[in-house]
């Protein structure tokens, strides 16, 4: 009998077959061949208990930050083209559709236009997700005494949701200026057809500061504060509910496969977007408006004018590309976080 050997047929530590649990894929020290003798079964059970104890050990904050960064990179690589279409669709008041915006973008700028402004979110979303996942872990520790943010099977759902909302509030200071630069780059051709207003993200940030001082980088901050706590309340709650729905009775979410975690992350993304989309429309309009002749005096003024344009339906403008992006982008975000955190153990 050899303990700690790989299962027959598993040739890679990152085998993504649906029937294999994620944490068995990465750490094969807890995977054993089944033997017929009772002593072997007992040994396997003891090893499994040791593995559970290891998984429940505290996770250092820096590991949560690194894993969150990995999740953010995954999110941008998958979701940025959808986000570009959404930003342009929400920035204008004229009726349009996601397909119409996409067609016009490809005609005027080519496929490269879909990835315009990707530099800031690649750095920015990575930083946002690093803060977000670390803050969520800290909030879970403060409210539920959880030292491993993946070990939430027994945590009441309302505490999971509250921790998510707290994490959302914590990342607003990082999120708001980064999203402002990203949105200005994505929508510059809406307000200046055929002419680029900014040479790049640094030039964009400098011009924003020149026009309104350093505080101008936080244009749209009130709308971001109103958007993000409810957004991440639904985000982490949706992920937890989806994980529990797929976990067998008496089992653990640590036994879920990579495909099951992708599904849970996708559900979380849909839940979050449906929650935050109305205020996201307001935030996008506040952040994309010209500095010289702003269209809105305040968040409330933007809200009123948006409602006057089309009622409640106006706050769900861009829902097509938003939902098209939400599932895959957030599926890989959570999977990237889980894989990276396990790899760092």
Short mmCIF file of C-alpha atoms in Angstrom, two decimals:
data_model
loop_
_atom_site.label_atom_id
_atom_site.label_comp_id
_atom_site.label_asym_id
_atom_site.label_seq_id
_atom_site.Cartn_x
_atom_site.Cartn_y
_atom_site.Cartn_z
CA UNK A 1 0.00 0.00 0.00
CA UNK A 2 1.33 3.44 -0.95
CA UNK A 3 -0.28 6.43 0.67
CA UNK A 4 -0.28 9.78 -1.10
CA UNK A 5 -0.16 8.23 -4.61
CA UNK A 6 -2.25 9.61 -7.44
CA UNK A 7 -5.52 8.08 -8.53
CA UNK A 8 -5.30 5.81 -11.52
CA UNK A 9 -5.94 7.83 -14.68
CA UNK A 10 -5.12 11.21 -13.15
CA UNK A 11 -2.02 12.34 -15.00
CA UNK A 12 -2.01 16.05 -14.16
CA UNK A 13 -2.32 17.96 -10.88
CA UNK A 14 -4.75 20.29 -12.69
CA UNK A 15 -7.04 17.66 -14.20
CA UNK A 16 -10.33 19.53 -14.73
CA UNK A 17 -12.66 16.57 -15.19
CA UNK A 18 -16.03 17.41 -13.59
CA UNK A 19 -16.03 14.40 -11.33
CA UNK A 20 -12.79 15.37 -9.60
CA UNK A 21 -12.92 17.71 -6.59
CA UNK A 22 -10.95 20.93 -7.08
CA UNK A 23 -8.76 20.63 -4.01
CA UNK A 24 -7.92 17.03 -4.83
CA UNK A 25 -6.71 18.21 -8.25
CA UNK A 26 -4.22 20.65 -6.79
CA UNK A 27 -3.07 18.78 -3.72
CA UNK A 28 -2.87 15.08 -4.44
CA UNK A 29 -1.41 14.34 -1.00
CA UNK A 30 -4.92 13.61 0.22
CA UNK A 31 -5.90 11.30 -2.68
CA UNK A 32 -5.40 7.55 -2.25
CA UNK A 33 -6.19 4.36 -4.06
CA UNK A 34 -8.96 2.39 -2.46
CA UNK A 35 -7.86 -0.97 -1.08
CA UNK A 36 -10.00 -3.85 0.06
CA UNK A 37 -8.67 -4.19 3.59
CA UNK A 38 -10.32 -2.41 6.53
CA UNK A 39 -6.99 -1.01 7.73
CA UNK A 40 -6.47 0.75 4.40
CA UNK A 41 -9.93 2.33 4.55
CA UNK A 42 -9.18 3.51 8.07
CA UNK A 43 -5.89 5.03 6.87
CA UNK A 44 -7.68 6.86 4.07
CA UNK A 45 -10.21 8.30 6.54
CA UNK A 46 -7.44 9.49 8.84
CA UNK A 47 -5.64 11.12 5.92
CA UNK A 48 -8.86 12.81 4.83
CA UNK A 49 -9.38 14.20 8.33
CA UNK A 50 -5.82 15.55 8.30
CA UNK A 51 -6.48 17.18 4.95
CA UNK A 52 -9.63 18.85 6.32
CA UNK A 53 -7.67 20.21 9.27
CA UNK A 54 -5.08 21.59 6.88
CA UNK A 55 -7.74 23.27 4.72
CA UNK A 56 -9.21 24.95 7.80
CA UNK A 57 -5.89 26.52 8.87
CA UNK A 58 -5.62 30.32 8.76
CA UNK A 59 -4.92 31.87 5.36
CA UNK A 60 -2.41 34.72 5.44
CA UNK A 61 -3.73 38.07 4.19
CA UNK A 62 -1.04 38.32 1.50
CA UNK A 63 -2.21 35.03 0.02
CA UNK A 64 -5.77 36.38 -0.25
CA UNK A 65 -4.39 39.51 -1.93
CA UNK A 66 -2.37 37.50 -4.47
CA UNK A 67 -5.28 35.16 -5.17
CA UNK A 68 -7.63 38.11 -5.60
CA UNK A 69 -5.17 39.64 -8.08
CA UNK A 70 -5.20 36.44 -10.11
CA UNK A 71 -9.00 36.46 -10.10
CA UNK A 72 -9.00 40.07 -11.32
CA UNK A 73 -6.66 39.31 -14.22
CA UNK A 74 -8.90 36.41 -15.28
CA UNK A 75 -11.96 38.66 -15.12
CA UNK A 76 -10.50 41.35 -17.38
CA UNK A 77 -9.15 38.95 -20.00
CA UNK A 78 -12.57 37.39 -20.43
CA UNK A 79 -14.90 40.31 -19.75
CA UNK A 80 -13.34 43.48 -21.19
CA UNK A 81 -14.87 43.36 -24.71
CA UNK A 82 -18.35 43.03 -23.19
CA UNK A 83 -17.57 45.89 -20.82
CA UNK A 84 -16.57 48.18 -23.69
CA UNK A 85 -19.91 47.65 -25.45
CA UNK A 86 -21.79 48.17 -22.18
CA UNK A 87 -20.00 51.43 -21.39
CA UNK A 88 -20.72 52.90 -24.81
CA UNK A 89 -24.33 51.80 -24.71
CA UNK A 90 -24.90 53.35 -21.28
CA UNK A 91 -23.03 56.58 -22.00
CA UNK A 92 -25.52 57.90 -24.56
CA UNK A 93 -29.19 58.74 -24.12
CA UNK A 94 -30.24 57.82 -27.69
CA UNK A 95 -32.03 54.45 -27.95
CA UNK A 96 -29.76 51.67 -29.16
CA UNK A 97 -28.92 48.00 -28.64
CA UNK A 98 -25.80 46.08 -27.77
CA UNK A 99 -25.58 44.61 -31.27
CA UNK A 100 -25.93 48.05 -32.88
CA UNK A 101 -23.15 49.46 -30.69
CA UNK A 102 -20.94 46.45 -31.40
CA UNK A 103 -21.52 46.76 -35.15
CA UNK A 104 -20.68 50.47 -35.17
CA UNK A 105 -17.59 49.92 -33.01
CA UNK A 106 -16.22 47.20 -35.30
CA UNK A 107 -16.94 49.34 -38.37
CA UNK A 108 -15.21 52.45 -37.03
CA UNK A 109 -12.37 50.97 -34.97
CA UNK A 110 -12.07 47.30 -35.82
CA UNK A 111 -11.70 44.45 -33.34
CA UNK A 112 -8.99 46.37 -31.49
CA UNK A 113 -11.69 48.79 -30.34
CA UNK A 114 -13.18 46.07 -28.15
CA UNK A 115 -9.99 46.03 -26.10
CA UNK A 116 -9.55 49.81 -25.92
CA UNK A 117 -8.78 50.95 -22.41
CA UNK A 118 -7.80 47.45 -21.31
CA UNK A 119 -4.58 48.58 -19.63
CA UNK A 120 -6.21 50.39 -16.70
CA UNK A 121 -8.70 47.62 -15.87
CA UNK A 122 -6.01 44.95 -16.18
CA UNK A 123 -4.06 46.75 -13.49
CA UNK A 124 -7.07 48.33 -11.82
CA UNK A 125 -9.39 45.32 -11.64
CA UNK A 126 -6.50 43.25 -10.31
CA UNK A 127 -6.01 45.82 -7.54
CA UNK A 128 -9.76 46.05 -6.91
CA UNK A 129 -10.13 42.28 -6.65
CA UNK A 130 -7.08 42.07 -4.40
CA UNK A 131 -8.67 44.57 -2.00
CA UNK A 132 -12.13 43.02 -2.41
CA UNK A 133 -11.22 39.42 -1.63
CA UNK A 134 -8.90 40.39 1.21
CA UNK A 135 -11.57 42.67 2.71
CA UNK A 136 -14.14 39.90 2.37
CA UNK A 137 -11.84 37.49 4.20
CA UNK A 138 -11.24 40.06 6.95
CA UNK A 139 -14.98 40.71 7.29
CA UNK A 140 -15.72 36.98 7.52
CA UNK A 141 -13.11 36.66 10.25
CA UNK A 142 -14.59 39.62 12.15
CA UNK A 143 -18.23 38.54 11.87
CA UNK A 144 -18.03 34.74 11.84
CA UNK A 145 -14.55 33.88 13.11
CA UNK A 146 -13.62 32.30 9.76
CA UNK A 147 -9.88 32.28 9.05
CA UNK A 148 -10.14 30.64 5.61
CA UNK A 149 -12.51 32.51 3.26
CA UNK A 150 -13.34 29.25 1.46
CA UNK A 151 -14.45 27.52 4.65
CA UNK A 152 -17.94 29.09 4.76
CA UNK A 153 -20.23 26.04 4.63
CA UNK A 154 -21.48 26.58 8.20
CA UNK A 155 -21.56 30.40 8.14
CA UNK A 156 -25.10 31.86 8.21
CA UNK A 157 -25.95 33.30 4.82
CA UNK A 158 -26.74 36.74 6.21
CA UNK A 159 -23.17 36.99 7.56
CA UNK A 160 -21.77 35.96 4.17
CA UNK A 161 -23.83 38.73 2.56
CA UNK A 162 -22.86 41.35 5.16
CA UNK A 163 -19.18 40.50 4.75
CA UNK A 164 -19.57 40.93 0.99
CA UNK A 165 -21.22 44.34 1.42
CA UNK A 166 -18.41 45.46 3.74
CA UNK A 167 -15.83 44.31 1.19
CA UNK A 168 -17.67 46.27 -1.51
CA UNK A 169 -17.51 49.45 0.56
CA UNK A 170 -13.80 48.89 1.27
CA UNK A 171 -12.76 48.80 -2.38
CA UNK A 172 -14.65 51.94 -3.50
CA UNK A 173 -11.68 54.28 -2.95
CA UNK A 174 -9.59 52.16 -5.33
CA UNK A 175 -12.39 51.35 -7.75
CA UNK A 176 -13.84 54.81 -8.46
CA UNK A 177 -10.82 56.60 -10.05
CA UNK A 178 -9.74 53.51 -11.96
CA UNK A 179 -13.19 53.03 -13.44
CA UNK A 180 -13.34 56.73 -14.32
CA UNK A 181 -10.21 56.45 -16.47
CA UNK A 182 -11.40 53.20 -18.03
CA UNK A 183 -14.82 54.65 -18.94
CA UNK A 184 -13.32 57.84 -20.40
CA UNK A 185 -11.07 55.74 -22.66
CA UNK A 186 -13.93 53.47 -23.70
CA UNK A 187 -16.39 56.27 -24.49
CA UNK A 188 -14.13 58.99 -25.93
CA UNK A 189 -15.29 58.32 -29.50
CA UNK A 190 -18.93 58.69 -28.44
CA UNK A 191 -18.36 62.35 -27.61
CA UNK A 192 -15.62 62.94 -30.20
CA UNK A 193 -16.29 60.78 -33.30
CA UNK A 194 -13.18 60.09 -35.34
CA UNK A 195 -10.82 61.80 -32.90
CA UNK A 196 -9.06 60.39 -29.83
CA UNK A 197 -9.25 62.61 -26.77
CA UNK A 198 -6.59 60.73 -24.82
CA UNK A 199 -3.27 59.18 -25.78
CA UNK A 200 -3.60 56.53 -23.08
CA UNK A 201 -4.56 55.97 -19.46
CA UNK A 202 -1.87 58.22 -17.98
CA UNK A 203 -2.72 61.03 -20.39
CA UNK A 204 -6.40 60.56 -19.54
CA UNK A 205 -5.77 60.79 -15.80
CA UNK A 206 -3.57 63.87 -16.23
CA UNK A 207 -6.18 65.66 -18.33
CA UNK A 208 -8.89 64.88 -15.78
CA UNK A 209 -6.71 66.37 -13.03
CA UNK A 210 -5.84 69.41 -15.17
CA UNK A 211 -9.52 70.09 -15.80
CA UNK A 212 -10.77 69.71 -12.22
CA UNK A 213 -7.95 69.00 -9.81
CA UNK A 214 -7.21 65.74 -8.00
CA UNK A 215 -10.77 65.56 -6.68
CA UNK A 216 -11.99 65.18 -10.27
CA UNK A 217 -10.60 61.63 -10.25
CA UNK A 218 -13.44 60.81 -7.84
CA UNK A 219 -16.19 62.05 -10.12
CA UNK A 220 -19.03 59.59 -9.71
CA UNK A 221 -17.92 58.52 -6.22
CA UNK A 222 -21.39 58.91 -4.61
CA UNK A 223 -22.90 56.71 -7.29
CA UNK A 224 -20.12 54.15 -6.77
CA UNK A 225 -20.80 54.13 -3.02
CA UNK A 226 -24.49 53.54 -3.70
CA UNK A 227 -23.71 50.80 -6.20
CA UNK A 228 -21.00 48.62 -4.67
CA UNK A 229 -22.16 47.50 -1.20
CA UNK A 230 -25.45 46.07 -2.58
CA UNK A 231 -23.55 44.70 -5.56
CA UNK A 232 -21.12 42.67 -3.47
CA UNK A 233 -23.83 41.76 -0.96
CA UNK A 234 -25.47 39.84 -3.83
CA UNK A 235 -22.13 38.74 -5.30
CA UNK A 236 -20.77 36.76 -2.38
CA UNK A 237 -24.23 35.64 -1.28
CA UNK A 238 -24.96 34.32 -4.79
CA UNK A 239 -21.66 32.43 -4.87
CA UNK A 240 -22.28 30.83 -1.49
CA UNK A 241 -25.87 29.83 -2.31
CA UNK A 242 -24.80 28.33 -5.64
CA UNK A 243 -22.00 26.35 -3.98
CA UNK A 244 -24.32 24.98 -1.30
CA UNK A 245 -26.92 24.04 -3.91
CA UNK A 246 -24.33 21.84 -5.64
CA UNK A 247 -22.87 20.31 -2.48
CA UNK A 248 -24.22 16.82 -1.65
CA UNK A 249 -25.92 16.32 1.71
CA UNK A 250 -23.23 15.66 4.30
CA UNK A 251 -20.52 16.80 1.90
CA UNK A 252 -18.34 19.89 1.71
CA UNK A 253 -18.00 22.66 -0.84
CA UNK A 254 -14.29 21.81 -0.91
CA UNK A 255 -15.30 18.68 -2.84
CA UNK A 256 -16.80 20.68 -5.70
CA UNK A 257 -15.16 20.36 -9.10
CA UNK A 258 -13.73 23.20 -11.14
CA UNK A 259 -16.78 23.18 -13.41
CA UNK A 260 -19.09 23.45 -10.41
CA UNK A 261 -17.11 26.40 -9.07
CA UNK A 262 -17.29 28.04 -12.50
CA UNK A 263 -21.07 27.64 -12.40
CA UNK A 264 -21.25 29.14 -8.90
CA UNK A 265 -19.10 32.11 -9.96
CA UNK A 266 -21.31 32.68 -12.98
CA UNK A 267 -24.44 32.70 -10.83
CA UNK A 268 -22.76 35.19 -8.49
CA UNK A 269 -22.00 37.47 -11.43
CA UNK A 270 -25.60 37.43 -12.69
CA UNK A 271 -26.99 38.12 -9.19
CA UNK A 272 -24.60 41.03 -8.67
CA UNK A 273 -25.28 42.65 -12.04
CA UNK A 274 -29.05 42.51 -11.66
CA UNK A 275 -28.63 44.22 -8.28
CA UNK A 276 -26.23 46.98 -9.29
CA UNK A 277 -27.17 47.79 -12.90
CA UNK A 278 -29.50 50.77 -12.21
CA UNK A 279 -26.88 52.64 -10.21
CA UNK A 280 -24.15 51.51 -12.60
CA UNK A 281 -25.95 53.34 -15.41
CA UNK A 282 -25.97 56.51 -13.30
CA UNK A 283 -22.29 56.09 -12.40
CA UNK A 284 -21.29 55.51 -16.03
CA UNK A 285 -23.11 58.66 -17.15
CA UNK A 286 -21.56 60.71 -14.37
CA UNK A 287 -18.06 59.50 -15.21
CA UNK A 288 -18.30 59.69 -19.01
CA UNK A 289 -19.69 63.23 -19.29
CA UNK A 290 -17.34 65.95 -20.61
CA UNK A 291 -15.45 68.04 -18.07
CA UNK A 292 -16.04 71.33 -19.92
CA UNK A 293 -19.84 71.08 -20.25
CA UNK A 294 -21.12 68.45 -17.82
CA UNK A 295 -24.61 67.14 -18.48
CA UNK A 296 -25.41 66.42 -14.83
CA UNK A 297 -24.91 68.56 -11.75
CA UNK A 298 -25.06 65.68 -9.26
CA UNK A 299 -25.85 62.00 -8.84
CA UNK A 300 -29.47 62.87 -8.03
CA UNK A 301 -29.73 65.13 -11.09
CA UNK A 302 -28.40 62.29 -13.26
CA UNK A 303 -30.89 59.89 -11.72
CA UNK A 304 -33.82 62.23 -12.42
CA UNK A 305 -32.78 62.95 -16.01
CA UNK A 306 -32.18 59.27 -16.73
CA UNK A 307 -35.62 58.40 -15.39
CA UNK A 308 -37.20 61.20 -17.45
CA UNK A 309 -35.67 59.71 -20.61
CA UNK A 310 -37.21 56.26 -20.34
CA UNK A 311 -38.58 55.43 -16.91
CA UNK A 312 -37.25 52.38 -15.09
CA UNK A 313 -36.22 50.75 -18.37
CA UNK A 314 -33.54 53.43 -18.81
CA UNK A 315 -31.72 52.08 -15.75
CA UNK A 316 -31.36 48.67 -17.38
CA UNK A 317 -29.78 49.99 -20.54
CA UNK A 318 -27.00 47.69 -21.62
CA UNK A 319 -28.45 44.69 -19.78
CA UNK A 320 -27.68 42.43 -22.77
CA UNK A 321 -23.88 42.85 -22.82
CA UNK A 322 -23.86 43.15 -19.03
CA UNK A 323 -25.41 39.72 -18.52
CA UNK A 324 -23.46 38.23 -21.44
CA UNK A 325 -20.28 39.31 -19.67
CA UNK A 326 -21.38 38.58 -16.11
CA UNK A 327 -21.44 34.79 -16.23
CA UNK A 328 -18.09 33.96 -17.91
CA UNK A 329 -16.13 36.87 -16.41
CA UNK A 330 -17.15 36.15 -12.84
CA UNK A 331 -16.97 32.39 -13.30
CA UNK A 332 -13.25 32.67 -14.06
CA UNK A 333 -12.78 35.29 -11.33
CA UNK A 334 -13.84 32.93 -8.56
CA UNK A 335 -12.11 29.92 -10.11
CA UNK A 336 -8.89 31.90 -10.48
CA UNK A 337 -9.15 32.99 -6.84
CA UNK A 338 -9.82 29.45 -5.59
CA UNK A 339 -7.05 27.86 -7.65
CA UNK A 340 -4.50 30.51 -6.73
CA UNK A 341 -5.33 30.34 -3.03
CA UNK A 342 -5.04 26.58 -2.97
CA UNK A 343 -1.78 26.69 -4.91
CA UNK A 344 -0.34 29.08 -2.29
CA UNK A 345 -1.13 26.79 0.64
#
